[in-house]
């Protein structure tokens, strides 16, 4: 006869209502962990999709994902001519607001060269960009369909291909256009006053042929670190290996999000623990007479402790499973990508069980202090 | 006398606090209770009735004296058994003023839980619980929750729970206080039946004058000391 389950079934409505509230909290915790995982996948997704081994960027910078990086467009040719380079491609990255079906969409525009590193990877529908002007490959997350036209800056682009799950670290869907179009887009979008100023100060030598990075693929057997070190000798350039680039992204973008999400997750788990503790304490107070009676008739302390701890764990397990089910069913409706990994769920489950054990401590302490003689008091 | 007392209390004293605020709750109380007898303890509030019941129930440690339960010396200036809850489970059944049934268990489960705590299997405990409910005439209410039982029915379930482990000592604290005369009489009849058929010693703390004539002996406590009760049905069998 399990006294904990008997007591739960006696107060089933209240218990389940508490579990429902707690499950929402735990569901949010799980969702936040999932959002963090999604952020990592999305952030690294764009970097990894580029398929580069070395990123050549402006000297003294850590690349376009961490800070502004501008290189003259002809740097690509100089890099491509280096020993060990299999292919090199210039890329530009730019966030813009685009009007689409009467709505403003925030997009990450990637300008890349056709058939060179940086162009749209793995087109899942349609084809890659083949014409040098006014074609685009968009991610499905942008809500565009094949053949659809979208206005970016002053030009209209036709969607010829679609990718899947490719977004920037901020969550904006990615749209690929040619580098030439992207450079024009950058210039078109500059405010008129700034453009006039640029023309005035630079005169006839003003150019829009700048890129944010040059992506390099190396021949087999060429060491990426060595190659990067060689490039850094050119004082106006910096070079990062793919691992460096991912680490920079992790530090500059993901790390802050991890700390923010970690803080909220800790707060939510603390609140959950306090709630479980208070509920279990209240349930123990409600059972004071019953516990005194059990002690009086001879129930050992382990039975009393078991009664309380089992209820706390039952509350944690039911709440966790309900929360996980809610998030599992609803994560597709989140505005950010939520990646639910079994390992994270298991870890959170462990944390919840530990939290429930801690939370039950107050109830256990109270129960152990109950005087069996109090059962005799009218 | 052929039979030994089930409860032997000798010169038991209990005081709370120290001088000058010391309160002597029990002062040299001695008492023997024999198998098959039902005795009553009466007295005004604060006279020491509940303290004596708690001492005999091994809930409260006396200050001095000795006590033997069912032939086992359990207290002699100190507790002689570490596992007092096990002792209670094994030797003593409790009946309370407000029945104290566990609200989350039904009638038979309330009885069976005592048996399970003593090590019986759930099936054995259930069988015993149904036997006792039948014995006390409320077998048809076996699945009722405490809130669905009348006061008399609940008290009968409480008696059945006290009998679950066949204890030789039954301690009842105001078992009829919440009942009318007829139901109070029924409960006392049952305690008498239990005492005689199980050869148990039943000690009842009561203020209820309408049941005074149901005891084999009745004791009065005043200022922590036993004294012959006015109108008692029997004299004090053992003093000192």
XYZ file of C-alpha atoms in Angstrom:
618
model
C 0.000 0.000 0.000
C 1.642 3.195 -1.171
C 0.572 5.963 1.196
C 1.971 8.708 -1.064
C -0.151 7.616 -4.015
C -3.198 7.156 -1.786
C -2.796 10.699 -0.480
C -2.274 12.037 -3.995
C -5.405 10.319 -5.275
C -7.333 11.703 -2.266
C -6.370 15.257 -3.295
C -6.029 14.520 -6.997
C -7.503 17.741 -8.351
C -5.266 19.999 -6.302
C -2.226 17.854 -7.005
C -2.774 17.791 -10.766
C -3.472 21.511 -10.877
C -0.174 22.136 -9.093
C 1.570 19.783 -11.513
C 0.039 21.633 -14.454
C 1.394 24.954 -13.197
C 4.772 23.435 -12.542
C 4.771 21.713 -15.921
C 4.403 25.089 -17.631
C 7.464 26.362 -15.776
C 9.472 23.249 -16.610
C 8.218 23.402 -20.176
C 9.561 26.940 -20.440
C 12.893 25.759 -19.031
C 13.015 22.997 -21.631
C 12.044 25.462 -24.361
C 14.797 27.864 -23.318
C 17.386 25.117 -23.451
C 15.942 24.158 -26.843
C 16.122 27.763 -28.037
C 19.761 27.890 -26.987
C 20.468 24.674 -28.876
C 18.593 26.105 -31.835
C 20.662 29.260 -31.629
C 23.876 27.237 -31.731
C 22.664 25.180 -34.675
C 21.465 28.249 -36.550
C 24.544 30.341 -35.818
C 27.000 27.689 -36.781
C 24.772 26.521 -39.601
C 25.535 29.545 -41.783
C 29.249 29.381 -41.005
C 29.449 25.651 -41.623
C 27.305 25.823 -44.736
C 29.898 28.089 -46.329
C 32.166 25.058 -46.584
C 35.358 27.080 -46.075
C 38.509 26.046 -44.264
C 39.940 29.531 -43.906
C 38.184 32.890 -43.623
C 40.259 35.843 -44.779
C 38.957 39.060 -43.233
C 39.998 42.652 -42.623
C 43.211 42.967 -40.627
C 42.688 43.491 -36.898
C 39.148 42.183 -36.950
C 37.576 38.871 -36.000
C 35.443 38.563 -39.106
C 31.986 39.639 -40.245
C 30.061 37.707 -37.574
C 31.807 39.560 -34.750
C 32.460 43.050 -36.165
C 32.666 45.044 -39.370
C 35.123 43.582 -41.843
C 35.738 45.221 -45.184
C 38.177 44.073 -47.853
C 38.827 45.347 -51.352
C 37.047 43.114 -53.840
C 40.246 42.237 -55.715
C 41.790 40.618 -52.633
C 40.129 37.370 -53.727
C 42.367 37.138 -56.756
C 45.470 37.583 -54.608
C 44.331 34.911 -52.196
C 43.284 32.523 -54.948
C 46.767 32.769 -56.378
C 48.361 31.515 -53.155
C 49.888 28.090 -53.004
C 47.563 25.436 -51.607
C 44.270 27.204 -52.465
C 41.710 25.035 -54.210
C 39.046 27.718 -54.439
C 38.325 31.159 -53.021
C 35.140 33.192 -53.041
C 34.212 36.648 -51.857
C 31.145 37.071 -49.672
C 29.205 39.895 -48.132
C 26.678 39.764 -45.293
C 23.966 42.313 -44.759
C 20.743 42.489 -42.737
C 17.902 44.274 -44.465
C 14.172 44.837 -44.082
C 12.320 43.716 -47.194
C 8.683 44.234 -48.101
C 6.934 40.964 -48.917
C 3.207 40.446 -49.353
C 2.499 43.630 -47.467
C 4.722 42.688 -44.547
C 8.192 43.727 -43.520
C 10.587 40.796 -43.398
C 13.978 40.906 -41.741
C 16.434 38.970 -43.899
C 20.140 38.172 -43.864
C 21.331 38.812 -47.414
C 24.422 36.849 -48.394
C 26.191 37.996 -51.477
C 28.324 35.252 -52.990
C 30.023 34.400 -56.249
C 28.564 31.745 -58.498
C 30.261 28.341 -58.154
C 32.678 29.621 -55.536
C 32.901 29.063 -51.780
C 30.100 30.926 -50.003
C 27.339 30.313 -52.525
C 24.044 28.803 -51.357
C 24.697 25.272 -50.107
C 22.398 22.328 -50.607
C 19.483 23.764 -52.547
C 16.577 21.513 -51.545
C 14.154 22.818 -54.134
C 14.766 24.565 -57.459
C 18.301 25.324 -58.589
C 21.344 27.358 -57.574
C 21.866 30.874 -58.908
C 23.112 30.646 -62.516
C 22.588 34.191 -63.782
C 24.743 37.008 -62.540
C 21.840 39.370 -61.845
C 18.491 39.406 -60.029
C 18.236 35.784 -58.980
C 17.962 34.635 -55.395
C 18.066 31.425 -53.382
C 16.063 31.861 -50.190
C 15.625 29.795 -47.081
C 12.197 28.309 -46.572
C 12.001 30.205 -43.274
C 11.640 33.410 -45.272
C 8.243 32.229 -46.468
C 9.119 32.624 -50.148
C 8.197 30.096 -52.833
C 9.907 29.151 -56.059
C 9.346 31.656 -58.814
C 8.178 34.329 -56.415
C 9.609 37.815 -56.752
C 10.851 39.944 -53.902
C 12.049 43.514 -53.913
C 15.404 44.113 -52.223
C 16.502 47.734 -52.298
C 15.661 49.114 -55.701
C 15.757 45.789 -57.541
C 13.396 42.857 -57.872
C 14.742 39.331 -57.472
C 13.258 36.031 -58.568
C 13.518 33.097 -56.190
C 15.062 30.222 -58.174
C 15.980 27.897 -55.307
C 15.208 27.153 -51.677
C 17.369 26.024 -48.782
C 16.161 24.618 -45.486
C 17.010 25.632 -41.909
C 19.547 28.276 -42.849
C 19.240 31.359 -40.671
C 21.575 33.949 -39.189
C 22.524 33.966 -35.513
C 19.783 36.523 -34.901
C 17.223 34.131 -36.333
C 16.737 36.026 -39.611
C 16.241 33.737 -42.628
C 19.043 33.834 -45.178
C 18.643 34.836 -48.803
C 21.507 34.394 -51.255
C 22.066 36.703 -54.198
C 25.143 37.281 -56.339
C 27.964 39.327 -54.870
C 27.499 41.966 -57.548
C 23.824 42.371 -56.642
C 24.699 42.441 -52.959
C 27.298 45.175 -53.444
C 24.758 47.268 -55.358
C 22.182 46.592 -52.637
C 24.600 47.866 -50.029
C 25.150 51.052 -51.957
C 21.449 51.514 -52.759
C 20.517 51.250 -49.160
C 22.955 53.866 -47.978
C 21.096 57.035 -46.997
C 21.219 59.703 -49.663
C 23.271 62.089 -47.553
C 25.921 59.487 -46.820
C 26.048 58.512 -50.458
C 26.528 62.123 -51.487
C 29.251 62.475 -48.870
C 30.984 59.357 -50.152
C 30.937 60.721 -53.696
C 32.219 64.095 -52.535
C 35.097 62.761 -50.457
C 36.260 59.954 -52.690
C 35.654 61.610 -56.002
C 36.264 59.530 -59.066
C 38.061 56.819 -57.129
C 35.029 55.908 -55.004
C 34.192 52.206 -55.298
C 31.526 49.831 -54.094
C 33.742 46.803 -54.754
C 34.194 45.780 -51.141
C 33.487 42.406 -49.555
C 33.238 41.234 -45.954
C 35.337 38.092 -46.204
C 37.016 35.727 -48.577
C 36.271 32.065 -48.050
C 39.066 29.698 -48.908
C 38.995 25.974 -49.621
C 42.423 24.362 -49.511
C 43.904 21.543 -51.490
C 44.051 18.189 -49.705
C 46.926 18.004 -47.241
C 47.342 21.753 -46.827
C 47.295 22.773 -43.157
C 44.669 25.440 -42.521
C 46.479 26.900 -39.485
C 49.719 27.252 -41.410
C 47.899 28.856 -44.321
C 46.151 31.291 -41.980
C 49.481 32.240 -40.381
C 50.933 32.939 -43.807
C 48.028 35.203 -44.703
C 48.335 37.176 -41.449
C 51.814 38.259 -42.553
C 49.990 40.531 -45.000
C 49.408 43.264 -42.473
C 46.059 44.425 -43.824
C 44.505 40.952 -43.639
C 43.521 38.574 -40.901
C 42.707 34.914 -41.301
C 40.677 32.524 -39.231
C 40.364 28.808 -39.636
C 36.891 27.301 -39.588
C 37.426 26.313 -35.935
C 38.534 29.877 -35.106
C 35.464 31.266 -36.827
C 33.155 28.950 -34.921
C 34.905 29.851 -31.665
C 34.544 33.586 -32.405
C 30.879 33.086 -33.106
C 30.487 31.050 -29.941
C 32.170 33.783 -27.882
C 30.580 36.831 -29.437
C 27.078 35.631 -30.183
C 26.307 32.339 -28.509
C 28.084 32.922 -25.222
C 25.980 35.954 -24.333
C 22.801 34.101 -25.230
C 24.005 31.141 -23.192
C 24.527 33.345 -20.171
C 21.166 35.050 -20.599
C 19.314 31.786 -21.125
C 21.334 30.134 -18.364
C 20.332 32.887 -15.957
C 16.639 32.601 -16.820
C 16.825 28.812 -16.663
C 18.424 28.971 -13.226
C 15.797 31.446 -12.044
C 12.967 29.300 -13.358
C 14.399 26.162 -11.772
C 14.822 28.019 -8.489
C 11.221 29.226 -8.664
C 10.101 25.670 -9.489
C 12.040 24.300 -6.513
C 10.513 26.898 -4.200
C 7.034 26.100 -5.515
C 7.516 22.352 -5.029
C 8.932 23.033 -1.567
C 5.985 25.200 -0.549
C 3.401 22.794 -1.956
C 5.013 19.797 -0.276
C 5.305 21.763 2.962
C 1.620 22.743 2.750
C 0.645 19.149 1.999
C 2.683 18.032 5.018
C 1.024 20.596 7.271
C -2.373 19.394 6.008
C -1.373 15.860 7.009
C 0.010 16.729 10.441
C -2.684 14.775 12.280
C -2.362 11.821 9.936
C 1.425 11.787 10.325
C 1.126 12.008 14.117
C -1.323 9.100 14.019
C 0.990 7.048 11.812
C 3.881 7.718 14.195
C 1.728 6.852 17.185
C 0.595 3.529 15.801
C 4.219 2.682 15.065
C 5.144 3.806 11.545
C 8.931 4.196 11.309
C 10.445 7.498 10.165
C 11.467 6.020 6.824
C 7.763 5.490 6.033
C 6.960 9.091 6.871
C 9.950 10.389 4.901
C 9.022 8.093 2.007
C 5.485 9.467 1.988
C 6.726 13.041 1.551
C 9.677 12.416 -0.751
C 7.626 10.185 -3.039
C 5.013 12.895 -3.380
C 7.669 15.482 -4.232
C 9.209 13.170 -6.824
C 5.796 12.283 -8.253
C 5.111 15.987 -8.606
C 8.437 16.506 -10.370
C 8.032 13.520 -12.695
C 4.439 14.310 -13.680
C 5.245 18.002 -14.153
C 8.357 17.260 -16.186
C 6.608 14.768 -18.460
C 3.656 17.112 -18.960
C 5.978 20.048 -19.619
C 8.054 18.002 -22.069
C 4.905 16.837 -23.850
C 3.597 20.399 -24.104
C 6.864 21.687 -25.536
C 7.234 18.648 -27.786
C 3.806 19.358 -29.232
C 4.172 23.125 -29.420
C 7.799 23.844 -30.237
C 7.001 24.240 -33.920
C 4.967 27.356 -33.118
C 7.878 29.172 -31.458
C 9.236 32.165 -33.380
C 12.770 30.778 -32.879
C 14.066 27.386 -33.748
C 13.784 25.025 -30.766
C 16.081 22.008 -30.866
C 15.050 19.432 -28.267
C 17.852 16.993 -27.591
C 17.245 13.852 -25.505
C 20.460 14.477 -23.547
C 19.211 17.938 -22.478
C 15.843 16.500 -21.489
C 17.510 13.768 -19.432
C 19.803 16.302 -17.756
C 16.855 18.550 -16.901
C 14.961 15.533 -15.615
C 17.883 14.794 -13.292
C 17.967 18.414 -12.134
C 14.206 18.327 -11.493
C 14.512 15.171 -9.395
C 17.353 16.692 -7.361
C 15.335 19.921 -6.990
C 12.325 17.917 -5.786
C 14.469 16.080 -3.250
C 15.813 19.407 -1.989
C 12.335 20.906 -2.005
C 10.971 18.045 0.068
C 13.551 18.696 2.798
C 11.380 21.303 4.533
C 8.373 18.991 4.494
C 10.472 16.073 5.760
C 11.917 18.213 8.560
C 8.435 19.331 9.557
C 7.099 15.782 9.476
C 9.945 14.403 11.575
C 9.319 17.062 14.203
C 5.635 16.180 14.566
C 5.009 14.803 18.036
C 3.084 11.513 17.946
C 1.344 12.598 21.153
C -0.371 15.350 19.168
C -2.552 12.622 17.635
C -4.152 12.195 21.033
C -5.120 15.846 21.323
C -8.808 16.243 20.519
C -3.856 -14.709 40.827
C -3.103 -16.976 37.896
C -2.748 -14.317 35.255
C -0.026 -11.697 35.286
C -0.959 -8.059 34.751
C -0.578 -6.873 31.166
C 0.293 -3.398 32.384
C 2.415 -2.962 35.513
C 3.210 0.634 36.421
C 5.356 1.222 39.495
C 6.021 4.563 41.167
C 5.981 6.398 37.886
C 6.647 10.127 38.164
C 6.824 12.717 35.463
C 7.638 16.351 35.881
C 8.021 19.117 33.345
C 10.560 21.932 33.744
C 12.679 22.676 36.779
C 12.166 24.570 40.009
C 10.678 27.075 40.597
C 8.358 26.493 37.612
C 8.431 22.712 37.782
C 5.113 20.958 37.200
C 4.590 17.476 38.641
C 2.277 15.835 36.133
C 2.518 12.367 37.695
C 3.568 11.622 41.256
C 4.456 8.044 42.123
C 1.634 6.406 40.200
C 1.346 2.624 40.471
C -1.203 0.618 38.581
C -1.800 -2.969 37.457
C -4.206 -3.815 34.667
C -5.121 -7.449 34.080
C -6.083 -9.245 30.883
C -9.744 -9.054 30.037
C -10.394 -5.951 32.130
C -11.570 -2.514 31.111
C -10.477 0.281 33.430
C -11.326 3.943 33.399
C -9.149 6.963 34.198
C -10.994 10.127 35.148
C -10.044 13.443 36.600
C -10.185 17.168 35.941
C -8.190 18.827 33.178
C -4.501 18.920 34.031
C -4.800 16.090 36.510
C -2.343 13.901 34.545
C -4.694 11.483 32.739
C -3.258 12.134 29.276
C 0.286 12.134 30.675
C -0.301 8.700 32.191
C -1.802 7.444 28.933
C 1.198 8.813 26.989
C 3.602 7.155 29.413
C 1.857 3.775 29.182
C 1.730 4.256 25.382
C 5.532 4.767 25.356
C 5.078 8.209 23.801
C 6.325 10.181 26.787
C 9.338 9.243 28.865
C 8.701 9.301 32.610
C 11.115 10.951 35.010
C 11.374 7.922 37.311
C 9.770 4.594 38.166
C 9.394 1.416 36.175
C 6.934 -0.096 33.761
C 6.320 -3.582 32.429
C 4.132 -4.187 29.375
C 2.884 -7.699 28.660
C 5.598 -9.026 30.931
C 8.461 -7.086 29.299
C 10.253 -4.506 31.394
C 10.268 -1.546 29.056
C 11.153 1.283 31.463
C 13.289 1.265 34.563
C 14.601 4.765 35.078
C 15.163 4.859 31.302
C 13.690 3.245 28.239
C 15.041 -0.256 27.848
C 14.078 -0.535 24.186
C 15.357 1.783 21.487
C 12.566 1.014 19.065
C 9.574 2.431 20.912
C 7.503 2.711 17.745
C 8.085 -0.978 17.100
C 7.041 -1.630 20.685
C 3.818 0.310 20.178
C 3.137 -1.450 16.886
C 3.597 -4.818 18.535
C 1.935 -4.383 21.930
C -0.409 -1.392 21.962
C -3.542 -0.361 20.123
C -4.714 3.255 20.254
C -8.235 4.607 20.011
C -8.683 8.367 19.802
C -11.408 10.805 20.715
C -11.850 11.895 17.099
C -11.082 8.446 15.613
C -8.051 9.860 13.680
C -8.629 7.701 10.639
C -6.230 8.538 7.836
C -8.380 10.642 5.495
C -6.762 9.293 2.330
C -7.451 5.622 3.101
C -10.810 3.867 3.083
C -12.110 1.854 6.038
C -10.345 -1.439 5.337
C -7.118 0.294 4.289
C -7.078 2.235 7.576
C -7.057 -1.081 9.387
C -4.716 -2.860 6.997
C -2.056 -0.139 7.185
C -1.311 -1.051 10.815
C -0.890 -4.672 9.853
C 1.335 -3.755 6.868
C 3.516 -1.593 9.109
C 4.018 -4.683 11.252
C 5.291 -6.609 8.225
C 2.220 -8.372 6.851
C 1.667 -8.650 3.116
C -1.056 -6.438 1.644
C -3.217 -9.499 0.977
C -2.874 -10.763 4.549
C -3.533 -7.280 5.885
C -6.680 -6.937 3.805
C -7.996 -10.300 4.956
C -7.414 -9.328 8.583
C -9.056 -5.936 8.053
C -12.186 -7.499 6.576
C -12.290 -10.019 9.455
C -12.198 -7.202 11.988
C -14.818 -5.139 10.162
C -17.042 -8.207 10.125
C -16.332 -8.823 13.821
C -17.389 -5.261 14.601
C -20.424 -5.426 12.315
C -19.481 -2.881 9.653
C -18.096 -5.061 6.897
C -20.527 -3.477 4.397
C -18.754 -0.126 4.924
C -15.311 -1.487 4.124
C -14.807 0.699 1.046
C -16.165 3.907 2.563
C -13.795 6.811 3.070
C -13.630 8.286 6.606
C -15.641 11.315 5.517
C -18.485 9.010 4.450
C -18.701 7.214 7.806
C -20.943 8.255 10.705
C -19.261 9.035 14.037
C -20.142 5.601 15.414
C -18.966 3.788 12.291
C -15.698 5.731 12.244
C -15.074 4.863 15.886
C -15.700 1.185 15.161
C -13.169 1.328 12.311
C -10.749 2.981 14.753
C -11.325 0.120 17.210
C -10.710 -2.368 14.413
C -7.471 -0.565 13.563
C -6.396 -0.754 17.208
C -7.004 -4.529 17.087
C -5.239 -5.130 13.775
C -2.018 -6.462 15.300
C -3.731 -8.301 18.196
C -2.238 -6.036 20.862
C -2.545 -6.991 24.524
C -2.991 -3.362 25.537
C -5.573 -0.950 24.181
C -5.386 2.699 25.161
C -8.461 4.792 24.444
C -8.516 8.544 24.825
C -12.105 9.822 25.287
C -13.452 7.314 22.732
C -17.077 8.237 23.390
C -16.751 12.001 23.738
C -18.145 12.699 20.288
C -20.943 10.097 20.493
C -24.486 10.086 21.834
C -25.468 7.785 24.740
C -26.565 4.916 22.529
C -23.443 4.943 20.345
C -21.218 5.504 23.372
C -22.780 2.401 24.932
C -22.180 0.420 21.736
C -18.511 1.448 21.647
C -18.047 0.468 25.295
C -19.733 -2.869 24.624
C -17.263 -3.463 21.863
C -14.292 -2.585 24.029
C -15.637 -4.987 26.650
C -16.027 -7.695 23.993
C -12.500 -7.079 22.715
C -11.056 -7.190 26.242
C -12.770 -10.449 27.088
C -12.332 -12.274 23.792
C -8.760 -11.100 23.088
C -7.718 -11.142 26.735
C -6.547 -7.567 26.345
C -6.198 -4.845 28.936
C -8.234 -1.790 27.971
C -7.482 1.576 29.575
C -9.946 4.346 28.852
C -9.450 8.003 29.698
C -12.879 9.580 29.988
C -14.951 12.409 31.355
C -18.117 10.747 30.162
C -20.220 9.956 33.228
C -22.726 7.949 31.234
C -20.159 5.196 30.736
C -18.703 5.108 34.256
C -20.694 1.969 35.019
C -19.054 0.109 32.115
C -15.636 -0.254 33.779
C -14.232 -3.046 35.891
C -12.260 -0.466 37.821
C -12.233 3.269 37.651
C -9.389 5.455 38.877
C -9.352 9.103 39.538
C -6.289 11.247 39.012
C -5.850 14.466 40.944
C -2.734 16.613 40.789
C -0.808 13.752 39.235
C -1.675 11.141 41.860
C -4.098 8.227 41.682
C -6.852 8.176 44.256
C -10.023 6.165 44.700
C -12.780 7.644 42.578
C -15.990 8.693 44.242
C -18.663 6.327 43.083
C -16.171 4.026 41.478
C -17.416 0.590 40.634
C -14.348 -1.022 42.094
C -11.548 -0.233 44.440
C -8.017 0.357 43.376
C -6.494 -3.100 43.078
C -2.850 -2.177 43.462
C -1.277 0.828 45.042
C 2.450 0.990 45.569
